Amino acid sequence: MLGFNWSSQKGATSKVDARYDFNSELPTPDILAPRGAVPTIANQEPGPWIPSTQDGSTHASSQANEEKTVANLDHGWRPWLVVIGCFCLIVPSYGLLSSIGLFQTEWEQHQLREYSKSDISWIISVFGFLDCFFAAPCGILFDRFGPRSLLLVGSTIYVASFVGLAFSTTYGQFMACFVVAGISCAAPTTVGFTVVSQWFKIREGLATGCVTVGSAVGGIFFSLVLQELFNRYEWRTGVLILAGIIMAFMTIGNFLVERNESQPTGAETEDSWDFTAIRDMIISPKFWLVSFSIFAYEMVLFSQWGSIPSYAVSTNFGDKQFYLMTTYNIGAIVGRTLPSWLSDRKLGPVNTIIIMNVFTLLVVLVVWLPFGAMAVSALFVVTVLMGVGTGSFVPLGVQCVSGLCTSRTIGTWLGFVYTFSSFATLLGNPATEAILSRQGPKALMAFLAGTLVFGLACMVSLRFVMHGGKWILVRKI
């Protein structure tokens, strides 16, 4: 629950713009603050997750920046143009990644048919792994210099990697192109997920949800596009058309996305960003708990993206794989918007993600395990429900991280969390393929359920720590 004390007196300062004071008993909603007031953290000792200067003082420039920041958040048309730009960045990056399993089935049937499914799955996994792994350096660069140059370089190389993919014919060439694509994709995804927190406060959950809908919309769009391209054109022509589509989205994103000028970069402030931010983050127990939780969610998420087509084939529903991916992403649209809205209005991101974790676990154990392989209609129901459940993990995870740090370190925090989670994306798809081929669909259900239980335990522990070691059932957090 938000617990800010408000003061409009001259000289009032704020050490940080962290979202929550979890030790406060009575909330003071932001919207009730007097005009021109500056938020301060009440009764909050400096800790590893709340940076402060060595003498506990703040600069006058920081005060002015905070006042300007509060005045500019959530208001006007500019923040929503940034949301549109971020949406356009996520569609061809995370959106394409959510339908990347269709590349695998294409290679299995044509270009790489002499390779095993497990071997081919490593190409997909390396793409997702590098996208997440390089989020940390991209996050540091974002906090230090802003999004412009980072975004321009990353999106240009990303488009070029698909041009190279169009001319590839061997396993090594496909792998090399996806390595370059994964590294360069880290820039637009990091910027797309991070910059929104600089423009929104009250509606941050809704805005983040709208951005992450780009993943689901991109999944639907690229599922249909890839099906048409692979069926109608030869490989080179189809992938060149795909590269042109990606370039169009990235161009719009580059024009619309910019940092909030009231939130100066580390290079522009007197209390400039330095590596103490990384040190303070790493020694924070909250960082590790949220990292382990998102690790589990990314494992489930990437297992879903890569395994739905293969699962359909293994259960004799292979002709429905394109439609299953579309159905999954339709469910993900609901998962990325409705829970984020509830998080803003009623529950808070931590409570909401715990609820969605339990929901997804029940879908796996109660619906998918007993009924998923019985009929194609049951598999479609499972797919849309899993889309709702796992689709909520990305925006809510971003909100959870955002609530633990300041706007000037959000890029670093989010980047390092997703770098840690990158190992889940590397192992998720090959592990899923190995389990499916050797143990069958039921073993895959057990694997997903166990991973969700682990994520739930970590997130519940995070909630406990954020409450100061108290079990408080009814509280927005």
Tab-separated table of C-alpha atoms in Angstrom:
chain	number	residue	atom	x	y	z
A	1	MET	CA	0.000	0.000	0.000
A	2	LEU	CA	1.349	3.398	-0.834
A	3	GLY	CA	2.497	5.156	2.300
A	4	PHE	CA	3.922	8.537	1.391
A	5	ASN	CA	4.049	11.537	3.705
A	6	TRP	CA	3.422	14.749	1.845
A	7	SER	CA	4.904	18.166	2.424
A	8	SER	CA	4.552	21.319	0.376
A	9	GLN	CA	6.884	23.374	2.572
A	10	LYS	CA	9.794	25.100	0.967
A	11	GLY	CA	12.902	22.960	1.162
A	12	ALA	CA	11.091	19.638	1.435
A	13	THR	CA	13.118	16.954	-0.230
A	14	SER	CA	12.791	13.339	-1.247
A	15	LYS	CA	15.638	10.851	-1.158
A	16	VAL	CA	14.085	8.576	-3.712
A	17	ASP	CA	10.913	8.067	-5.701
A	18	ALA	CA	10.471	4.455	-4.635
A	19	ARG	CA	6.886	3.316	-4.999
A	20	TYR	CA	6.151	1.761	-1.640
A	21	ASP	CA	6.701	2.226	2.070
A	22	PHE	CA	5.673	-1.144	3.434
A	23	ASN	CA	6.193	-0.177	7.081
A	24	SER	CA	3.474	2.460	7.001
A	25	GLU	CA	0.178	1.535	8.657
A	26	LEU	CA	-2.102	4.143	7.099
A	27	PRO	CA	-1.997	4.798	3.357
A	28	THR	CA	-1.981	8.244	1.838
A	29	PRO	CA	-2.993	7.845	-1.801
A	30	ASP	CA	-0.988	9.839	-4.329
A	31	ILE	CA	-4.124	11.365	-5.793
A	32	LEU	CA	-4.946	13.056	-2.435
A	33	ALA	CA	-1.631	14.891	-2.311
A	34	PRO	CA	-1.787	18.698	-2.406
A	35	ARG	CA	-0.779	20.334	-5.674
A	36	GLY	CA	2.981	20.847	-5.862
A	37	ALA	CA	3.665	18.469	-2.966
A	38	VAL	CA	6.741	16.310	-2.914
A	39	PRO	CA	6.587	12.635	-1.839
A	40	THR	CA	8.883	11.496	0.941
A	41	ILE	CA	9.386	8.035	2.364
A	42	ALA	CA	8.006	7.802	5.882
A	43	ASN	CA	10.065	6.201	8.646
A	44	GLN	CA	12.227	4.391	6.133
A	45	GLU	CA	15.816	3.550	6.998
A	46	PRO	CA	18.298	3.581	4.149
A	47	GLY	CA	18.820	0.048	2.959
A	48	PRO	CA	20.203	-1.909	0.064
A	49	TRP	CA	17.056	-1.258	-1.951
A	50	ILE	CA	16.764	2.442	-1.095
A	51	PRO	CA	19.928	4.344	-2.057
A	52	SER	CA	20.930	7.484	-0.213
A	53	THR	CA	23.867	9.812	-0.115
A	54	GLN	CA	26.580	9.154	2.435
A	55	ASP	CA	25.549	12.003	4.710
A	56	GLY	CA	21.823	11.456	4.220
A	57	SER	CA	21.414	14.769	2.428
A	58	THR	CA	19.960	15.497	-0.968
A	59	HIS	CA	20.726	18.161	-3.535
A	60	ALA	CA	18.489	21.073	-4.380
A	61	SER	CA	18.575	19.935	-7.975
A	62	SER	CA	17.193	16.557	-6.909
A	63	GLN	CA	14.303	18.332	-5.191
A	64	ALA	CA	13.500	20.307	-8.312
A	65	ASN	CA	13.681	17.181	-10.422
A	66	GLU	CA	11.312	15.338	-8.081
A	67	GLU	CA	8.777	18.194	-8.181
A	68	LYS	CA	8.925	18.281	-11.964
A	69	THR	CA	8.690	14.496	-12.112
A	70	VAL	CA	5.516	14.311	-10.028
A	71	ALA	CA	3.916	17.031	-12.140
A	72	ASN	CA	4.642	15.260	-15.427
A	73	LEU	CA	3.692	11.673	-14.582
A	74	ASP	CA	0.481	10.196	-16.035
A	75	HIS	CA	-0.687	13.475	-17.608
A	76	GLY	CA	-1.191	14.494	-21.222
A	77	TRP	CA	-0.832	12.702	-24.511
A	78	ARG	CA	2.965	12.344	-24.500
A	79	PRO	CA	3.127	9.392	-22.066
A	80	TRP	CA	0.631	7.458	-24.171
A	81	LEU	CA	2.619	8.119	-27.350
A	82	VAL	CA	5.559	6.543	-25.536
A	83	VAL	CA	3.329	3.561	-24.729
A	84	ILE	CA	2.457	3.227	-28.432
A	85	GLY	CA	6.138	3.408	-29.320
A	86	CYS	CA	7.042	0.783	-26.728
A	87	PHE	CA	4.216	-1.400	-28.032
A	88	CYS	CA	5.739	-1.164	-31.520
A	89	LEU	CA	9.112	-2.224	-30.107
A	90	ILE	CA	7.692	-5.241	-28.289
A	91	VAL	CA	5.617	-6.571	-31.216
A	92	PRO	CA	8.604	-7.561	-33.423
A	93	SER	CA	10.858	-8.535	-30.505
A	94	TYR	CA	8.990	-10.315	-27.713
A	95	GLY	CA	5.985	-10.804	-29.989
A	96	LEU	CA	8.015	-12.647	-32.592
A	97	LEU	CA	9.752	-14.549	-29.819
A	98	SER	CA	6.382	-15.804	-28.552
A	99	SER	CA	5.720	-17.484	-31.910
A	100	ILE	CA	9.300	-18.571	-32.514
A	101	GLY	CA	8.356	-22.236	-32.194
A	102	LEU	CA	6.996	-22.009	-35.748
A	103	PHE	CA	10.543	-21.516	-37.017
A	104	GLN	CA	11.460	-24.767	-35.320
A	105	THR	CA	8.726	-26.773	-37.026
A	106	GLU	CA	9.680	-25.216	-40.394
A	107	TRP	CA	13.303	-26.239	-39.942
A	108	GLU	CA	12.351	-29.717	-38.754
A	109	GLN	CA	10.343	-30.314	-41.910
A	110	HIS	CA	12.635	-28.631	-44.450
A	111	GLN	CA	16.018	-26.948	-43.999
A	112	LEU	CA	17.269	-28.930	-40.967
A	113	ARG	CA	15.293	-32.158	-41.230
A	114	GLU	CA	18.467	-34.234	-40.733
A	115	TYR	CA	18.891	-32.745	-37.227
A	116	SER	CA	17.042	-33.847	-34.094
A	117	LYS	CA	14.342	-31.724	-32.471
A	118	SER	CA	16.580	-31.201	-29.464
A	119	ASP	CA	19.416	-29.874	-31.643
A	120	ILE	CA	17.110	-27.459	-33.453
A	121	SER	CA	15.550	-26.266	-30.205
A	122	TRP	CA	18.927	-24.893	-29.119
A	123	ILE	CA	18.758	-22.269	-31.882
A	124	ILE	CA	15.474	-21.000	-30.457
A	125	SER	CA	16.762	-21.125	-26.893
A	126	VAL	CA	19.940	-19.187	-27.696
A	127	PHE	CA	17.817	-16.404	-29.195
A	128	GLY	CA	15.716	-16.058	-26.046
A	129	PHE	CA	18.718	-16.515	-23.748
A	130	LEU	CA	20.784	-13.740	-25.310
A	131	ASP	CA	17.785	-11.407	-25.447
A	132	CYS	CA	17.432	-11.692	-21.668
A	133	PHE	CA	21.132	-12.066	-20.806
A	134	PHE	CA	22.130	-8.769	-22.418
A	135	ALA	CA	19.319	-6.939	-20.631
A	136	ALA	CA	21.776	-6.061	-17.826
A	137	PRO	CA	24.263	-4.066	-19.936
A	138	CYS	CA	21.360	-2.535	-21.859
A	139	GLY	CA	19.712	-1.551	-18.579
A	140	ILE	CA	22.905	0.095	-17.331
A	141	LEU	CA	23.273	2.030	-20.591
A	142	PHE	CA	19.616	3.051	-20.399
A	143	ASP	CA	19.994	4.422	-16.864
A	144	ARG	CA	23.214	6.194	-17.780
A	145	PHE	CA	22.480	7.691	-21.193
A	146	GLY	CA	18.775	7.243	-21.981
A	147	PRO	CA	17.119	5.173	-24.719
A	148	ARG	CA	17.842	6.959	-28.006
A	149	SER	CA	21.263	5.703	-29.124
A	150	LEU	CA	20.770	2.310	-27.511
A	151	LEU	CA	17.507	1.814	-29.349
A	152	LEU	CA	18.800	2.967	-32.731
A	153	VAL	CA	21.834	0.662	-32.710
A	154	GLY	CA	19.975	-2.349	-31.326
A	155	SER	CA	17.003	-2.177	-33.682
A	156	THR	CA	19.222	-1.663	-36.745
A	157	ILE	CA	21.317	-4.745	-35.994
A	158	TYR	CA	18.168	-6.720	-35.172
A	159	VAL	CA	16.685	-6.048	-38.608
A	160	ALA	CA	20.017	-6.861	-40.266
A	161	SER	CA	20.128	-10.246	-38.512
A	162	PHE	CA	16.893	-11.303	-40.229
A	163	VAL	CA	18.219	-10.173	-43.585
A	164	GLY	CA	21.147	-12.498	-42.934
A	165	LEU	CA	18.746	-15.236	-41.840
A	166	ALA	CA	17.030	-15.059	-45.222
A	167	PHE	CA	20.279	-16.055	-46.937
A	168	SER	CA	21.128	-18.829	-44.462
A	169	THR	CA	20.963	-22.506	-45.394
A	170	THR	CA	22.965	-24.425	-42.760
A	171	TYR	CA	22.624	-25.079	-39.031
A	172	GLY	CA	25.641	-22.911	-38.213
A	173	GLN	CA	24.326	-19.996	-40.245
A	174	PHE	CA	20.898	-20.168	-38.616
A	175	MET	CA	22.551	-20.270	-35.191
A	176	ALA	CA	24.834	-17.313	-35.989
A	177	CYS	CA	21.933	-15.150	-37.172
A	178	PHE	CA	19.877	-15.945	-34.099
A	179	VAL	CA	22.859	-15.163	-31.853
A	180	VAL	CA	23.085	-11.681	-33.402
A	181	ALA	CA	19.298	-11.305	-33.259
A	182	GLY	CA	19.207	-12.256	-29.583
A	183	ILE	CA	21.952	-9.828	-28.552
A	184	SER	CA	20.499	-6.910	-30.518
A	185	CYS	CA	16.927	-7.687	-29.431
A	186	ALA	CA	17.909	-6.927	-25.830
A	187	ALA	CA	17.955	-3.192	-26.600
A	188	PRO	CA	14.341	-2.727	-27.804
A	189	THR	CA	12.918	-5.130	-25.218
A	190	THR	CA	14.765	-3.488	-22.320
A	191	VAL	CA	13.787	0.011	-23.451
A	192	GLY	CA	10.207	-1.040	-24.173
A	193	PHE	CA	9.664	-2.552	-20.735
A	194	THR	CA	11.624	0.075	-18.784
A	195	VAL	CA	10.895	3.546	-20.126
A	196	VAL	CA	7.178	3.384	-19.235
A	197	SER	CA	8.004	3.635	-15.521
A	198	GLN	CA	9.475	7.097	-16.174
A	199	TRP	CA	6.160	8.374	-17.540
A	200	PHE	CA	3.562	6.778	-15.233
A	201	LYS	CA	2.921	6.369	-11.532
A	202	ILE	CA	-0.779	5.908	-10.778
A	203	ARG	CA	-1.471	4.078	-14.059
A	204	GLU	CA	1.886	2.336	-14.350
A	205	GLY	CA	0.341	-1.130	-14.230
A	206	LEU	CA	-2.154	-0.348	-16.983
A	207	ALA	CA	0.520	1.295	-19.142
A	208	THR	CA	2.915	-1.625	-18.677
A	209	GLY	CA	0.117	-4.038	-19.499
A	210	CYS	CA	-0.640	-2.154	-22.709
A	211	VAL	CA	3.023	-2.362	-23.718
A	212	THR	CA	3.302	-6.071	-22.984
A	213	VAL	CA	0.133	-6.711	-24.980
A	214	GLY	CA	2.510	-6.141	-27.882
A	215	SER	CA	3.950	-9.566	-27.154
A	216	ALA	CA	0.557	-11.246	-27.458
A	217	VAL	CA	-0.510	-9.180	-30.462
A	218	GLY	CA	2.840	-9.884	-32.065
A	219	GLY	CA	2.414	-13.566	-31.318
A	220	ILE	CA	-0.962	-13.629	-33.070
A	221	PHE	CA	0.231	-11.465	-35.933
A	222	PHE	CA	3.448	-13.344	-36.584
A	223	SER	CA	1.789	-16.746	-36.194
A	224	LEU	CA	-0.504	-15.868	-39.086
A	225	VAL	CA	2.223	-14.085	-41.056
A	226	LEU	CA	4.745	-16.911	-40.702
A	227	GLN	CA	2.163	-19.496	-41.705
A	228	GLU	CA	1.387	-17.516	-44.854
A	229	LEU	CA	5.030	-16.780	-45.656
A	230	PHE	CA	6.195	-20.362	-45.163
A	231	ASN	CA	3.323	-21.772	-47.225
A	232	ARG	CA	3.348	-19.259	-50.078
A	233	TYR	CA	6.986	-18.260	-50.564
A	234	GLU	CA	10.371	-19.883	-50.600
A	235	TRP	CA	12.502	-19.404	-47.486
A	236	ARG	CA	14.577	-16.416	-48.688
A	237	THR	CA	11.671	-14.350	-49.991
A	238	GLY	CA	9.501	-15.060	-46.974
A	239	VAL	CA	12.133	-14.071	-44.415
A	240	LEU	CA	13.046	-10.900	-46.333
A	241	ILE	CA	9.382	-9.882	-46.173
A	242	LEU	CA	9.492	-10.644	-42.446
A	243	ALA	CA	12.572	-8.406	-42.066
A	244	GLY	CA	10.688	-5.570	-43.783
A	245	ILE	CA	7.779	-5.928	-41.355
A	246	ILE	CA	10.159	-5.886	-38.390
A	247	MET	CA	11.863	-2.745	-39.731
A	248	ALA	CA	8.517	-0.931	-40.024
A	249	PHE	CA	7.633	-1.587	-36.373
A	250	MET	CA	11.109	-0.668	-35.146
A	251	THR	CA	11.062	2.594	-37.098
A	252	ILE	CA	7.819	3.704	-35.434
A	253	GLY	CA	9.203	2.760	-32.027
A	254	ASN	CA	12.398	4.745	-32.574
A	255	PHE	CA	10.404	7.872	-33.446
A	256	LEU	CA	7.954	7.714	-30.529
A	257	VAL	CA	10.020	6.448	-27.596
A	258	GLU	CA	12.038	8.899	-25.514
A	259	ARG	CA	12.930	9.331	-21.888
A	260	ASN	CA	11.033	11.690	-19.618
A	261	GLU	CA	13.063	14.909	-19.584
A	262	SER	CA	12.113	15.433	-15.932
A	263	GLN	CA	13.968	12.196	-15.133
A	264	PRO	CA	17.630	13.021	-15.892
A	265	THR	CA	20.030	10.248	-16.752
A	266	GLY	CA	22.841	9.349	-14.402
A	267	ALA	CA	25.296	11.218	-16.605
A	268	GLU	CA	23.341	14.467	-16.114
A	269	THR	CA	22.791	14.514	-12.349
A	270	GLU	CA	25.099	15.587	-9.565
A	271	ASP	CA	24.340	12.402	-7.642
A	272	SER	CA	25.279	10.426	-10.719
A	273	TRP	CA	24.707	6.723	-11.094
A	274	ASP	CA	27.672	4.522	-10.159
A	275	PHE	CA	28.410	0.899	-9.422
A	276	THR	CA	27.223	1.228	-5.838
A	277	ALA	CA	23.743	0.808	-7.315
A	278	ILE	CA	24.721	-2.671	-8.477
A	279	ARG	CA	26.319	-3.491	-5.132
A	280	ASP	CA	23.276	-2.350	-3.168
A	281	MET	CA	20.989	-4.275	-5.486
A	282	ILE	CA	22.947	-7.528	-5.255
A	283	ILE	CA	22.997	-7.568	-1.439
A	284	SER	CA	19.243	-6.994	-1.275
A	285	PRO	CA	17.241	-10.148	-0.433
A	286	LYS	CA	14.319	-8.683	-2.337
A	287	PHE	CA	16.365	-8.662	-5.535
A	288	TRP	CA	17.107	-12.372	-5.251
A	289	LEU	CA	13.561	-13.356	-4.353
A	290	VAL	CA	12.052	-11.463	-7.280
A	291	SER	CA	14.814	-12.802	-9.547
A	292	PHE	CA	14.128	-16.421	-8.609
A	293	SER	CA	10.394	-15.866	-9.099
A	294	ILE	CA	10.823	-14.365	-12.554
A	295	PHE	CA	13.323	-17.125	-13.374
A	296	ALA	CA	10.555	-19.668	-12.776
A	297	TYR	CA	7.997	-17.655	-14.741
A	298	GLU	CA	10.359	-17.252	-17.698
A	299	MET	CA	11.029	-20.998	-17.651
A	300	VAL	CA	7.301	-21.699	-17.930
A	301	LEU	CA	6.744	-18.911	-20.455
A	302	PHE	CA	9.492	-19.953	-22.860
A	303	SER	CA	8.578	-23.607	-22.456
A	304	GLN	CA	5.080	-22.678	-23.602
A	305	TRP	CA	6.242	-20.650	-26.579
A	306	GLY	CA	8.518	-23.369	-27.857
A	307	SER	CA	6.562	-26.469	-26.899
A	308	ILE	CA	2.972	-25.799	-27.988
A	309	PRO	CA	3.645	-26.746	-31.639
A	310	SER	CA	5.677	-29.801	-30.579
A	311	TYR	CA	3.073	-30.817	-28.003
A	312	ALA	CA	0.370	-30.595	-30.673
A	313	VAL	CA	2.406	-32.885	-32.927
A	314	SER	CA	3.070	-35.382	-30.114
A	315	THR	CA	-0.675	-35.617	-29.369
A	316	ASN	CA	-1.646	-36.019	-33.063
A	317	PHE	CA	-2.968	-32.457	-33.378
A	318	GLY	CA	-0.047	-31.189	-35.459
A	319	ASP	CA	-2.275	-29.662	-38.139
A	320	LYS	CA	-3.643	-27.254	-35.496
A	321	GLN	CA	-0.311	-25.849	-34.298
A	322	PHE	CA	-0.662	-22.442	-36.018
A	323	TYR	CA	-4.162	-21.972	-34.618
A	324	LEU	CA	-3.054	-23.097	-31.163
A	325	MET	CA	-0.360	-20.405	-31.099
A	326	THR	CA	-2.948	-17.818	-32.117
A	327	THR	CA	-5.315	-19.040	-29.404
A	328	TYR	CA	-2.542	-18.886	-26.818
A	329	ASN	CA	-1.782	-15.274	-27.675
A	330	ILE	CA	-5.467	-14.293	-27.576
A	331	GLY	CA	-5.525	-15.550	-24.004
A	332	ALA	CA	-2.276	-13.690	-23.327
A	333	ILE	CA	-3.909	-10.382	-24.324
A	334	VAL	CA	-6.361	-10.848	-21.461
A	335	GLY	CA	-3.542	-11.944	-19.168
A	336	ARG	CA	-1.448	-8.882	-19.901
A	337	THR	CA	-4.212	-6.303	-19.417
A	338	LEU	CA	-6.845	-7.389	-16.872
A	339	PRO	CA	-4.454	-8.468	-14.073
A	340	SER	CA	-2.403	-5.279	-14.569
A	341	TRP	CA	-5.567	-3.191	-14.243
A	342	LEU	CA	-6.522	-5.051	-11.058
A	343	SER	CA	-3.004	-4.493	-9.771
A	344	ASP	CA	-3.374	-0.717	-10.133
A	345	ARG	CA	-6.894	-0.516	-8.784
A	346	LYS	CA	-7.192	-3.080	-6.027
A	347	LEU	CA	-4.449	-5.589	-5.305
A	348	GLY	CA	-0.927	-4.439	-6.118
A	349	PRO	CA	1.503	-6.347	-8.358
A	350	VAL	CA	2.808	-8.841	-5.798
A	351	ASN	CA	-0.658	-9.963	-4.687
A	352	THR	CA	-1.849	-10.148	-8.286
A	353	ILE	CA	1.073	-12.221	-9.542
A	354	ILE	CA	0.609	-14.671	-6.662
A	355	ILE	CA	-3.041	-15.107	-7.650
A	356	MET	CA	-2.123	-15.622	-11.309
A	357	ASN	CA	0.569	-18.106	-10.301
A	358	VAL	CA	-1.995	-20.191	-8.419
A	359	PHE	CA	-4.416	-19.909	-11.352
A	360	THR	CA	-1.806	-21.171	-13.831
A	361	LEU	CA	-0.821	-24.020	-11.535
A	362	LEU	CA	-4.461	-25.127	-11.290
A	363	VAL	CA	-4.809	-25.012	-15.088
A	364	VAL	CA	-1.819	-27.351	-15.430
A	365	LEU	CA	-2.927	-29.828	-12.766
A	366	VAL	CA	-6.727	-29.735	-13.072
A	367	VAL	CA	-7.288	-29.081	-16.792
A	368	TRP	CA	-4.195	-29.789	-18.876
A	369	LEU	CA	-2.943	-32.940	-17.162
A	370	PRO	CA	-6.207	-34.939	-17.269
A	371	PHE	CA	-7.823	-33.520	-20.422
A	372	GLY	CA	-5.191	-31.865	-22.659
A	373	ALA	CA	-4.481	-34.888	-24.860
A	374	MET	CA	-8.053	-36.216	-25.041
A	375	ALA	CA	-9.493	-33.937	-27.734
A	376	VAL	CA	-8.441	-30.959	-29.794
A	377	SER	CA	-11.206	-28.838	-28.230
A	378	ALA	CA	-9.781	-29.518	-24.768
A	379	LEU	CA	-6.313	-28.551	-25.976
A	380	PHE	CA	-7.662	-25.235	-27.270
A	381	VAL	CA	-9.244	-24.540	-23.857
A	382	VAL	CA	-5.968	-25.372	-22.125
A	383	THR	CA	-4.034	-23.153	-24.511
A	384	VAL	CA	-6.199	-20.070	-23.997
A	385	LEU	CA	-6.178	-20.523	-20.193
A	386	MET	CA	-2.403	-20.922	-20.161
A	387	GLY	CA	-2.206	-17.767	-22.266
A	388	VAL	CA	-4.177	-15.865	-19.614
A	389	GLY	CA	-2.052	-17.242	-16.781
A	390	THR	CA	1.451	-17.046	-18.208
A	391	GLY	CA	0.648	-13.853	-20.117
A	392	SER	CA	0.275	-11.987	-16.832
A	393	PHE	CA	3.775	-12.864	-15.637
A	394	VAL	CA	5.626	-10.334	-17.829
A	395	PRO	CA	3.803	-7.061	-16.950
A	396	LEU	CA	3.312	-7.993	-13.304
A	397	GLY	CA	6.944	-9.049	-12.996
A	398	VAL	CA	8.052	-5.680	-14.390
A	399	GLN	CA	5.770	-3.919	-11.890
A	400	CYS	CA	7.174	-5.938	-8.988
A	401	VAL	CA	10.727	-4.960	-9.920
A	402	SER	CA	9.713	-1.333	-10.466
A	403	GLY	CA	8.265	-1.152	-6.950
A	404	LEU	CA	11.586	-2.192	-5.408
A	405	CYS	CA	13.813	0.506	-6.897
A	406	THR	CA	13.871	4.107	-8.076
A	407	SER	CA	13.152	5.402	-11.552
A	408	ARG	CA	16.859	6.170	-12.034
A	409	THR	CA	17.873	2.558	-11.378
A	410	ILE	CA	14.929	0.726	-12.950
A	411	GLY	CA	16.958	-0.176	-16.034
A	412	THR	CA	19.719	-1.720	-13.933
A	413	TRP	CA	17.336	-3.655	-11.699
A	414	LEU	CA	15.176	-4.943	-14.512
A	415	GLY	CA	18.204	-5.718	-16.656
A	416	PHE	CA	19.934	-7.775	-13.973
A	417	VAL	CA	16.738	-9.620	-13.053
A	418	TYR	CA	16.242	-10.673	-16.658
A	419	THR	CA	19.923	-11.492	-17.112
A	420	PHE	CA	19.574	-13.912	-14.218
A	421	SER	CA	16.366	-15.258	-15.768
A	422	SER	CA	18.050	-15.716	-19.134
A	423	PHE	CA	19.318	-19.128	-18.064
A	424	ALA	CA	15.698	-20.240	-17.780
A	425	THR	CA	15.102	-19.202	-21.377
A	426	LEU	CA	18.240	-21.072	-22.447
A	427	LEU	CA	17.243	-24.321	-20.760
A	428	GLY	CA	13.444	-24.159	-20.998
A	429	ASN	CA	12.852	-25.154	-24.613
A	430	PRO	CA	15.518	-27.920	-24.866
A	431	ALA	CA	14.358	-29.350	-21.541
A	432	THR	CA	10.762	-29.330	-22.755
A	433	GLU	CA	11.682	-31.055	-26.019
A	434	ALA	CA	13.739	-33.663	-24.167
A	435	ILE	CA	10.940	-34.370	-21.690
A	436	LEU	CA	8.318	-34.630	-24.432
A	437	SER	CA	10.378	-36.966	-26.599
A	438	ARG	CA	11.608	-39.240	-23.792
A	439	GLN	CA	8.927	-39.161	-21.089
A	440	GLY	CA	5.765	-37.920	-22.799
A	441	PRO	CA	3.219	-35.138	-22.174
A	442	LYS	CA	2.429	-36.028	-18.544
A	443	ALA	CA	6.055	-35.619	-17.527
A	444	LEU	CA	5.992	-32.169	-19.111
A	445	MET	CA	2.985	-31.259	-16.967
A	446	ALA	CA	4.854	-32.339	-13.843
A	447	PHE	CA	7.847	-30.222	-14.850
A	448	LEU	CA	5.706	-27.118	-15.413
A	449	ALA	CA	3.813	-27.641	-12.155
A	450	GLY	CA	7.020	-28.000	-10.154
A	451	THR	CA	8.446	-24.837	-11.691
A	452	LEU	CA	5.280	-22.899	-10.859
A	453	VAL	CA	5.368	-24.121	-7.252
A	454	PHE	CA	8.948	-22.861	-6.961
A	455	GLY	CA	7.987	-19.454	-8.377
A	456	LEU	CA	5.019	-19.231	-6.018
A	457	ALA	CA	7.181	-20.001	-2.978
A	458	CYS	CA	9.663	-17.267	-3.913
A	459	MET	CA	6.967	-14.657	-4.546
A	460	VAL	CA	5.175	-15.440	-1.264
A	461	SER	CA	8.537	-15.102	0.504
A	462	LEU	CA	9.072	-11.730	-1.191
A	463	ARG	CA	5.690	-10.575	0.079
A	464	PHE	CA	6.661	-11.698	3.593
A	465	VAL	CA	9.950	-9.767	3.462
A	466	MET	CA	8.267	-6.646	2.076
A	467	HIS	CA	5.898	-6.699	5.062
A	468	GLY	CA	8.853	-6.632	7.443
A	469	GLY	CA	8.637	-10.325	8.278
A	470	LYS	CA	4.900	-10.281	9.015
A	471	TRP	CA	2.119	-12.378	7.498
A	472	ILE	CA	-0.515	-9.793	6.558
A	473	LEU	CA	-3.198	-11.320	4.362
A	474	VAL	CA	-5.239	-8.305	3.277
A	475	ARG	CA	-3.052	-5.483	2.049
A	476	LYS	CA	-2.284	-3.976	-1.336
A	477	ILE	CA	1.321	-4.663	-2.173
